[in-house]
mmCIF file of C-alpha atoms in Angstrom:
data_model
loop_
_atom_site.group_PDB
_atom_site.id
_atom_site.type_symbol
_atom_site.label_atom_id
_atom_site.label_comp_id
_atom_site.label_asym_id
_atom_site.label_seq_id
_atom_site.Cartn_x
_atom_site.Cartn_y
_atom_site.Cartn_z
ATOM 1 C CA MET A 58 0.000 0.000 0.000
ATOM 2 C CA LYS A 59 1.203 3.496 -0.856
ATOM 3 C CA SER A 60 2.644 5.407 2.097
ATOM 4 C CA SER A 61 0.223 8.131 3.133
ATOM 5 C CA LEU A 62 0.570 11.750 4.139
ATOM 6 C CA ASN A 63 -0.057 12.433 7.794
ATOM 7 C CA TYR A 64 -3.069 14.484 8.879
ATOM 8 C CA ALA A 65 -1.336 17.875 9.019
ATOM 9 C CA SER A 66 0.472 17.448 5.695
ATOM 10 C CA PHE A 67 -2.711 16.299 3.946
ATOM 11 C CA ILE A 68 -4.462 19.512 4.962
ATOM 12 C CA ASP A 69 -1.466 21.748 4.348
ATOM 13 C CA GLN A 70 -0.781 20.539 0.796
ATOM 14 C CA TYR A 71 -4.403 20.490 -0.346
ATOM 15 C CA TRP A 72 -4.610 24.247 -0.906
ATOM 16 C CA GLY A 73 -1.540 24.224 -3.111
ATOM 17 C CA MET A 74 -3.151 21.556 -5.295
ATOM 18 C CA LEU A 75 -6.127 23.843 -5.873
ATOM 19 C CA GLU A 76 -3.860 26.762 -6.762
ATOM 20 C CA GLU A 77 -1.869 24.605 -9.207
ATOM 21 C CA LYS A 78 -5.111 24.018 -11.114
ATOM 22 C CA GLY A 79 -5.750 27.751 -11.315
ATOM 23 C CA TRP A 80 -8.527 27.680 -8.723
ATOM 24 C CA SER A 81 -8.925 29.971 -5.732
ATOM 25 C CA SER A 82 -10.019 29.053 -2.239
ATOM 26 C CA LEU A 83 -10.270 30.552 1.213
ATOM 27 C CA ILE A 84 -10.931 29.108 4.662
ATOM 28 C CA LEU A 85 -13.860 30.947 6.182
ATOM 29 C CA HIS A 86 -13.112 30.860 9.916
ATOM 30 C CA ASP A 87 -10.979 29.381 12.703
ATOM 31 C CA TRP A 88 -8.049 29.187 10.314
ATOM 32 C CA GLU A 89 -5.664 29.990 13.168
ATOM 33 C CA ARG A 90 -6.146 26.431 14.477
ATOM 34 C CA ILE A 91 -5.270 24.717 11.178
ATOM 35 C CA PRO A 92 -3.836 22.158 10.781
ATOM 36 C CA ASN A 93 -2.972 20.816 14.224
ATOM 37 C CA GLY A 94 -5.651 22.441 16.351
ATOM 38 C CA ILE A 95 -8.711 21.769 14.217
ATOM 39 C CA ASP A 96 -11.231 19.378 15.772
ATOM 40 C CA SER A 97 -14.138 19.841 13.369
ATOM 41 C CA ASP A 98 -14.798 20.339 9.673
ATOM 42 C CA ILE A 99 -12.980 22.979 7.615
ATOM 43 C CA ASP A 100 -15.425 25.395 5.950
ATOM 44 C CA TYR A 101 -14.023 26.845 2.758
ATOM 45 C CA ILE A 102 -15.131 28.660 -0.389
ATOM 46 C CA VAL A 103 -13.830 27.876 -3.851
ATOM 47 C CA ARG A 104 -13.773 29.761 -7.132
ATOM 48 C CA GLY A 105 -12.995 28.261 -10.540
ATOM 49 C CA PRO A 106 -14.068 24.608 -10.747
ATOM 50 C CA GLN A 107 -17.504 23.146 -11.267
ATOM 51 C CA PRO A 108 -18.577 20.763 -8.471
ATOM 52 C CA ARG A 109 -17.733 17.619 -10.456
ATOM 53 C CA GLU A 110 -14.310 18.997 -11.380
ATOM 54 C CA LEU A 111 -13.543 19.716 -7.731
ATOM 55 C CA ILE A 112 -14.711 16.281 -6.552
ATOM 56 C CA HIS A 113 -12.617 14.534 -9.222
ATOM 57 C CA ALA A 114 -9.582 16.587 -8.190
ATOM 58 C CA LEU A 115 -10.160 15.660 -4.533
ATOM 59 C CA ILE A 116 -10.397 11.968 -5.434
ATOM 60 C CA ASP A 117 -7.087 12.240 -7.318
ATOM 61 C CA TYR A 118 -5.450 14.131 -4.463
ATOM 62 C CA CYS A 119 -6.555 11.519 -1.927
ATOM 63 C CA GLU A 120 -5.357 8.575 -3.998
ATOM 64 C CA GLU A 121 -2.037 10.233 -4.793
ATOM 65 C CA HIS A 122 -1.309 10.625 -1.092
ATOM 66 C CA GLY A 123 -2.657 7.385 0.399
ATOM 67 C CA TRP A 124 -6.105 8.602 1.447
ATOM 68 C CA SER A 125 -9.663 7.908 0.230
ATOM 69 C CA LEU A 126 -12.640 10.174 -0.362
ATOM 70 C CA VAL A 127 -15.359 8.091 1.296
ATOM 71 C CA GLN A 128 -18.353 10.394 1.695
ATOM 72 C CA ILE A 129 -20.009 13.462 0.204
ATOM 73 C CA LEU A 130 -23.034 14.945 1.935
ATOM 74 C CA GLU A 131 -24.750 17.638 -0.136
ATOM 75 C CA HIS A 132 -26.361 19.620 2.665
ATOM 76 C CA GLU A 133 -27.270 22.553 0.403
ATOM 77 C CA VAL A 134 -27.244 23.169 -3.337
ATOM 78 C CA ASP A 135 -23.552 23.365 -4.311
ATOM 79 C CA ALA A 136 -22.435 22.715 -0.740
ATOM 80 C CA HIS A 137 -20.504 19.487 -0.239
ATOM 81 C CA TYR A 138 -19.339 18.023 3.065
ATOM 82 C CA CYS A 139 -16.485 15.713 2.042
ATOM 83 C CA VAL A 140 -14.953 13.073 4.317
ATOM 84 C CA CYS A 141 -11.402 11.970 3.517
ATOM 85 C CA VAL A 142 -9.878 9.065 5.464
ATOM 86 C CA ARG A 143 -6.275 7.930 5.676
ATOM 87 C CA ASN A 144 -5.789 4.433 4.265
ATOM 88 C CA GLU A 145 -3.671 3.183 7.143
ATOM 89 C CA SER A 146 -3.945 3.114 10.903
ATOM 90 C CA PRO A 147 -4.893 5.251 12.788
ATOM 91 C CA PHE A 148 -7.330 6.009 9.914
ATOM 92 C CA GLU A 149 -7.381 9.752 10.554
ATOM 93 C CA SER A 150 -10.139 11.760 8.873
ATOM 94 C CA VAL A 151 -10.226 15.240 7.348
ATOM 95 C CA LEU A 152 -13.615 16.909 6.918
ATOM 96 C CA LEU A 153 -13.752 19.457 4.094
ATOM 97 C CA ASP A 154 -17.002 21.436 3.781
ATOM 98 C CA VAL A 155 -16.944 23.371 0.518
ATOM 99 C CA CYS A 156 -19.373 25.750 -1.138
ATOM 100 C CA TRP A 157 -19.291 28.396 -3.836
ATOM 101 C CA ASP A 158 -21.695 30.880 -2.214
ATOM 102 C CA TYR A 159 -22.929 30.824 1.372
ATOM 103 C CA ARG A 160 -26.443 29.384 1.438
ATOM 104 C CA ARG A 161 -28.596 28.023 4.206
ATOM 105 C CA LYS A 162 -32.082 26.489 4.039
ATOM 106 C CA GLY A 163 -32.175 27.240 0.330
ATOM 107 C CA ILE A 164 -31.579 30.970 0.862
ATOM 108 C CA ASP A 165 -28.676 32.798 -0.805
ATOM 109 C CA LEU A 166 -26.959 34.800 1.943
ATOM 110 C CA LEU A 167 -23.464 35.798 0.738
ATOM 111 C CA ASP A 168 -22.246 35.439 -2.822
ATOM 112 C CA ASN A 169 -18.817 34.318 -3.965
ATOM 113 C CA GLN A 170 -17.727 37.790 -5.024
ATOM 114 C CA THR A 171 -18.491 39.252 -1.596
ATOM 115 C CA LEU A 172 -16.722 36.434 0.242
ATOM 116 C CA PHE A 173 -13.553 36.938 -1.803
ATOM 117 C CA GLN A 174 -13.377 40.710 -1.162
ATOM 118 C CA GLY A 175 -9.971 41.481 0.314
ATOM 119 C CA VAL A 176 -8.870 37.833 0.422
ATOM 120 C CA ARG A 177 -5.400 37.453 1.952
ATOM 121 C CA GLN A 178 -2.780 34.842 2.822
ATOM 122 C CA PRO A 179 -1.557 34.907 6.441
ATOM 123 C CA PRO A 180 2.250 34.937 6.880
ATOM 124 C CA GLY A 181 3.721 31.444 6.910
ATOM 125 C CA ARG A 182 0.489 29.791 5.729
ATOM 126 C CA ARG A 183 -0.288 28.056 2.440
ATOM 127 C CA PHE A 184 -3.977 28.928 2.367
ATOM 128 C CA ASN A 185 -6.079 32.067 1.952
ATOM 129 C CA VAL A 186 -8.480 33.566 4.483
ATOM 130 C CA PRO A 187 -11.150 36.269 4.246
ATOM 131 C CA SER A 188 -10.586 39.872 5.149
ATOM 132 C CA PRO A 189 -11.550 40.671 8.763
ATOM 133 C CA GLU A 190 -14.738 42.435 7.664
ATOM 134 C CA VAL A 191 -15.819 39.495 5.493
ATOM 135 C CA GLU A 192 -15.185 37.054 8.323
ATOM 136 C CA PHE A 193 -17.204 39.361 10.577
ATOM 137 C CA ILE A 194 -20.215 39.553 8.260
ATOM 138 C CA TYR A 195 -20.019 35.819 7.524
ATOM 139 C CA ARG A 196 -20.051 34.960 11.229
ATOM 140 C CA LEU A 197 -22.883 37.432 11.845
ATOM 141 C CA ILE A 198 -25.127 36.068 9.097
ATOM 142 C CA LYS A 199 -24.265 32.440 9.839
ATOM 143 C CA SER A 200 -25.174 32.975 13.497
ATOM 144 C CA ALA A 201 -28.553 34.375 12.498
ATOM 145 C CA ALA A 202 -29.129 31.590 9.963
ATOM 146 C CA LYS A 203 -28.519 28.991 12.661
ATOM 147 C CA GLY A 204 -30.723 30.799 15.159
ATOM 148 C CA LYS A 205 -27.886 31.472 17.588
ATOM 149 C CA ASP A 206 -28.140 33.861 20.516
ATOM 150 C CA LEU A 207 -24.876 35.771 20.807
ATOM 151 C CA GLY A 208 -25.450 36.374 24.501
ATOM 152 C CA SER A 209 -25.370 32.637 25.192
ATOM 153 C CA LEU A 210 -22.192 32.084 23.148
ATOM 154 C CA PRO A 211 -19.499 34.212 24.805
ATOM 155 C CA GLU A 212 -16.593 32.859 22.739
ATOM 156 C CA LEU A 213 -18.390 33.568 19.467
ATOM 157 C CA GLU A 214 -19.443 37.036 20.609
ATOM 158 C CA LYS A 215 -15.902 37.770 21.787
ATOM 159 C CA LYS A 216 -14.477 36.824 18.367
ATOM 160 C CA MET A 217 -17.048 38.861 16.447
ATOM 161 C CA ARG A 218 -16.603 41.874 18.704
ATOM 162 C CA GLU A 219 -12.833 41.638 18.292
ATOM 163 C CA LEU A 220 -13.157 41.591 14.500
ATOM 164 C CA PHE A 221 -15.509 44.566 14.599
ATOM 165 C CA GLU A 222 -13.538 46.724 17.026
ATOM 166 C CA ASN A 223 -10.248 46.142 15.192
ATOM 167 C CA HIS A 224 -11.809 47.095 11.829
ATOM 168 C CA PRO A 225 -14.945 49.150 12.584
ATOM 169 C CA ASP A 226 -15.131 51.184 9.366
ATOM 170 C CA GLU A 227 -14.591 48.189 7.095
ATOM 171 C CA CYS A 228 -17.150 46.096 8.987
ATOM 172 C CA MET A 229 -19.744 48.865 8.930
ATOM 173 C CA ASN A 230 -19.223 49.528 5.217
ATOM 174 C CA LEU A 231 -19.720 45.852 4.382
ATOM 175 C CA LEU A 232 -22.755 45.631 6.661
ATOM 176 C CA ASP A 233 -24.170 48.662 4.808
ATOM 177 C CA GLN A 234 -23.505 46.929 1.482
ATOM 178 C CA VAL A 235 -24.956 43.540 2.401
ATOM 179 C CA ALA A 236 -27.788 44.367 4.786
ATOM 180 C CA SER A 237 -28.580 48.076 4.295
ATOM 181 C CA TYR A 238 -27.677 48.678 7.923
ATOM 182 C CA GLU A 239 -29.416 51.383 9.902
ATOM 183 C CA GLY A 240 -28.423 51.995 13.479
ATOM 184 C CA GLU A 241 -25.663 53.128 15.784
ATOM 185 C CA ARG A 242 -22.253 52.536 14.294
ATOM 186 C CA ASP A 243 -20.792 50.671 17.249
ATOM 187 C CA TRP A 244 -20.847 47.117 18.592
ATOM 188 C CA GLU A 245 -23.997 47.611 20.655
ATOM 189 C CA GLY A 246 -25.766 48.967 17.580
ATOM 190 C CA VAL A 247 -24.709 45.902 15.580
ATOM 191 C CA LYS A 248 -25.968 43.583 18.338
ATOM 192 C CA ALA A 249 -29.325 45.351 18.395
ATOM 193 C CA PHE A 250 -29.528 45.091 14.603
ATOM 194 C CA PHE A 251 -28.751 41.371 14.807
ATOM 195 C CA GLU A 252 -31.499 40.816 17.368
ATOM 196 C CA GLU A 253 -34.224 43.040 15.931
ATOM 197 C CA SER A 254 -33.729 43.759 12.226
ATOM 198 C CA PRO A 255 -36.215 42.277 9.722
ATOM 199 C CA TYR A 256 -33.203 41.603 7.476
ATOM 200 C CA PHE A 257 -32.420 38.480 9.490
ATOM 201 C CA ASP A 258 -36.004 37.191 9.514
ATOM 202 C CA ARG A 259 -35.475 35.270 6.298
ATOM 203 C CA THR A 260 -32.454 33.502 7.756
ATOM 204 C CA ARG A 261 -34.417 32.500 10.846
ATOM 205 C CA SER A 262 -37.539 31.386 9.018
ATOM 206 C CA GLY A 263 -38.247 28.066 7.309
ATOM 207 C CA ARG A 264 -36.507 26.602 4.291
ATOM 208 C CA LYS A 265 -37.025 28.101 0.856
ATOM 209 C CA ILE A 266 -37.943 25.407 -1.671
ATOM 210 C CA SER A 267 -36.831 25.904 -5.278
ATOM 211 C CA LEU A 268 -36.459 23.582 -8.257
ATOM 212 C CA ARG A 269 -32.772 23.106 -7.383
ATOM 213 C CA GLU A 270 -33.764 22.180 -3.834
ATOM 214 C CA LEU A 271 -36.284 19.631 -5.088
ATOM 215 C CA LYS A 272 -33.632 18.053 -7.325
ATOM 216 C CA LEU A 273 -31.309 17.786 -4.334
ATOM 217 C CA TYR A 274 -33.997 16.056 -2.232
ATOM 218 C CA SER A 275 -34.689 13.660 -5.091
ATOM 219 C CA LYS A 276 -30.984 12.813 -5.305
ATOM 220 C CA ARG A 277 -30.857 12.064 -1.568
ATOM 221 C CA ILE A 278 -33.656 9.525 -1.980
ATOM 222 C CA SER A 279 -32.342 7.893 -5.152
ATOM 223 C CA ARG A 280 -28.694 7.866 -3.986
ATOM 224 C CA PRO A 281 -28.687 7.307 -0.201
ATOM 225 C CA THR A 282 -25.444 8.217 1.529
ATOM 226 C CA GLY A 283 -25.902 5.805 4.435
ATOM 227 C CA LEU A 284 -24.419 2.313 4.610
ATOM 228 C CA LEU A 285 -25.807 -1.035 5.764
ATOM 229 C CA LEU A 286 -23.022 -2.878 7.584
ATOM 230 C CA THR A 287 -23.981 -6.508 8.237
ATOM 231 C CA TYR A 288 -21.712 -8.521 10.495
ATOM 232 C CA GLU A 289 -21.411 -12.083 11.723
ATOM 233 C CA GLU A 290 -22.614 -12.262 15.306
ATOM 234 C CA GLY A 291 -19.730 -12.595 17.697
ATOM 235 C CA HIS A 292 -17.396 -10.488 15.569
ATOM 236 C CA PRO A 293 -14.821 -9.444 18.181
ATOM 237 C CA GLN A 294 -13.976 -6.034 16.707
ATOM 238 C CA ILE A 295 -17.217 -4.806 15.192
ATOM 239 C CA SER A 296 -17.512 -1.891 17.664
ATOM 240 C CA GLU A 297 -13.990 -0.691 16.865
ATOM 241 C CA ILE A 298 -14.650 -0.931 13.130
ATOM 242 C CA VAL A 299 -17.808 1.141 13.535
ATOM 243 C CA ASP A 300 -15.873 3.696 15.607
ATOM 244 C CA HIS A 301 -13.477 4.203 12.684
ATOM 245 C CA LEU A 302 -16.222 4.435 10.041
ATOM 246 C CA GLU A 303 -18.723 6.645 11.851
ATOM 247 C CA CYS A 304 -16.931 9.870 10.837
ATOM 248 C CA ALA A 305 -18.439 9.393 7.359
ATOM 249 C CA PHE A 306 -22.045 9.480 8.585
ATOM 250 C CA ARG A 307 -24.449 11.724 10.445
ATOM 251 C CA ARG A 308 -25.270 9.003 12.959
ATOM 252 C CA VAL A 309 -24.874 5.307 13.780
ATOM 253 C CA GLU A 310 -27.852 3.022 14.328
ATOM 254 C CA TRP A 311 -27.528 -0.510 15.715
ATOM 255 C CA VAL A 312 -30.533 -2.634 14.692
ATOM 256 C CA LYS A 313 -31.687 -6.189 15.358
ATOM 257 C CA ARG A 314 -32.166 -9.100 12.982
ATOM 258 C CA GLY A 315 -35.515 -8.834 11.263
ATOM 259 C CA THR A 316 -35.617 -5.030 11.179
ATOM 260 C CA PRO A 317 -37.945 -4.113 8.279
ATOM 261 C CA ILE A 318 -36.208 -3.174 5.044
ATOM 262 C CA TRP A 319 -38.248 0.043 4.756
ATOM 263 C CA LYS A 320 -36.997 1.200 8.140
ATOM 264 C CA ILE A 321 -33.382 0.508 7.191
ATOM 265 C CA GLN A 322 -33.820 2.294 3.863
ATOM 266 C CA THR A 323 -35.259 5.350 5.616
ATOM 267 C CA SER A 324 -32.189 5.479 7.845
ATOM 268 C CA LEU A 325 -29.848 5.132 4.859
ATOM 269 C CA ILE A 326 -31.478 8.155 3.205
ATOM 270 C CA LYS A 327 -30.631 10.102 6.382
ATOM 271 C CA SER A 328 -26.906 9.315 6.009
ATOM 272 C CA THR A 329 -26.894 6.712 8.762
ATOM 273 C CA LEU A 330 -24.440 3.870 9.295
ATOM 274 C CA VAL A 331 -26.857 1.009 10.003
ATOM 275 C CA VAL A 332 -25.177 -1.908 11.806
ATOM 276 C CA LYS A 333 -27.022 -5.234 11.811
ATOM 277 C CA PRO A 334 -26.135 -8.851 12.706
ATOM 278 C CA GLY A 335 -26.765 -11.319 9.898
ATOM 279 C CA SER A 336 -25.199 -13.284 7.090
ATOM 280 C CA ALA A 337 -23.627 -12.519 3.724
ATOM 281 C CA ASP A 338 -26.907 -13.022 1.848
ATOM 282 C CA GLN A 339 -28.581 -10.382 4.053
ATOM 283 C CA ARG A 340 -26.197 -7.514 3.345
ATOM 284 C CA GLY A 341 -28.318 -5.980 0.557
ATOM 285 C CA SER A 342 -26.323 -3.256 -1.215
ATOM 286 C CA GLY A 343 -23.999 -2.780 1.756
ATOM 287 C CA ILE A 344 -21.104 -4.867 3.033
ATOM 288 C CA TYR A 345 -20.784 -7.996 5.162
ATOM 289 C CA LEU A 346 -18.059 -8.583 7.735
ATOM 290 C CA PRO A 347 -17.393 -12.198 8.744
ATOM 291 C CA GLN A 348 -15.389 -13.002 11.824
ATOM 292 C CA GLY A 349 -11.714 -12.726 10.967
ATOM 293 C CA GLY A 350 -8.274 -13.187 12.394
ATOM 294 C CA ALA A 351 -5.966 -10.849 14.243
ATOM 295 C CA ASP A 352 -6.081 -8.261 11.431
ATOM 296 C CA SER A 353 -9.882 -8.218 11.118
ATOM 297 C CA LEU A 354 -9.987 -4.628 12.409
ATOM 298 C CA PHE A 355 -7.810 -3.346 9.561
ATOM 299 C CA HIS A 356 -9.631 -5.384 6.911
ATOM 300 C CA GLY A 357 -13.038 -4.410 8.274
ATOM 301 C CA VAL A 358 -12.274 -0.698 8.165
ATOM 302 C CA ARG A 359 -10.698 -0.985 4.731
ATOM 303 C CA ALA A 360 -13.706 -2.948 3.408
ATOM 304 C CA GLY A 361 -15.991 -0.120 4.473
ATOM 305 C CA MET A 362 -13.732 2.573 3.066
ATOM 306 C CA GLU A 363 -13.271 0.803 -0.266
ATOM 307 C CA PHE A 364 -17.021 0.292 -0.666
ATOM 308 C CA LEU A 365 -17.714 3.963 0.059
ATOM 309 C CA ALA A 366 -14.883 5.241 -2.161
ATOM 310 C CA ALA A 367 -16.091 3.086 -5.079
ATOM 311 C CA ARG A 368 -19.636 4.368 -4.595
ATOM 312 C CA ILE A 369 -18.419 7.979 -4.728
ATOM 313 C CA LYS A 370 -16.614 7.331 -8.010
ATOM 314 C CA LYS A 371 -19.685 5.741 -9.553
ATOM 315 C CA GLN A 372 -22.046 8.489 -8.402
ATOM 316 C CA TRP A 373 -19.737 11.262 -9.559
ATOM 317 C CA GLN A 374 -18.893 9.522 -12.866
ATOM 318 C CA TYR A 375 -15.212 9.366 -12.091
ATOM 319 C CA CYS A 376 -12.950 7.286 -14.302
ATOM 320 C CA LYS A 377 -9.233 7.289 -14.888
#
């Protein structure tokens, strides 16, 4: 097996690959903690490639460096949560959440052009980040879109206030541009605007359904992103195998023999790793893990990863 990049190097070199293809990218927030301090997904914006082009490039990048792209969750139109897993123990995972414009619940909130205003590269880093005012407005709108209360999130409020007070004119000008701001031009005025302005009502209301949204829902049903993992009862390492694979799914569900197929299929549509005891002829379109020897943990994890990676290639019409 090809020797693989470690976690930090995989993240660090990814941005250079995008630049080599003539594409632009920027990490939206918490970039100070990358690569060694990140404990969640990396939200980034890209400019240049179409979605299929980017996914194919990510598949190539993973395979070139001993990793696998094992999952893509399309949580919004043109918003792809990609799970990359290292092919060897300890099977580290990198979570790359990419979009072209910032959307939530089907609502366009910040376009690509706005997000790239004043893009910069921090000293000693190989990736780009937004200008302070763009990061400020992004955090502000994202907080509203997720229904967050700044008063109950002191760390988030502290970061946003710091961005604002270090660059007040730039932040106010962008807030004027994006949200037609009216109010006191200080932090307390911004907080009041966040809490009371009708501008944010659309981000706090229900989902907007468009034709593109309906196509996305149809794709989720016709191409479920969950996995049915059937195992031979008594498998000594099934829990450890599931622990390694669960990063690729929204949730894990352990079910009993005889669980109705319709119930399993519903869970698969919801990006669930469904784990069920049974036999090889009961695995459906998933995988079956018999009891193995001392290396059954490695082979079990690899079986899951290979199945998922092959499914991604088929769904995204990748061939080489």
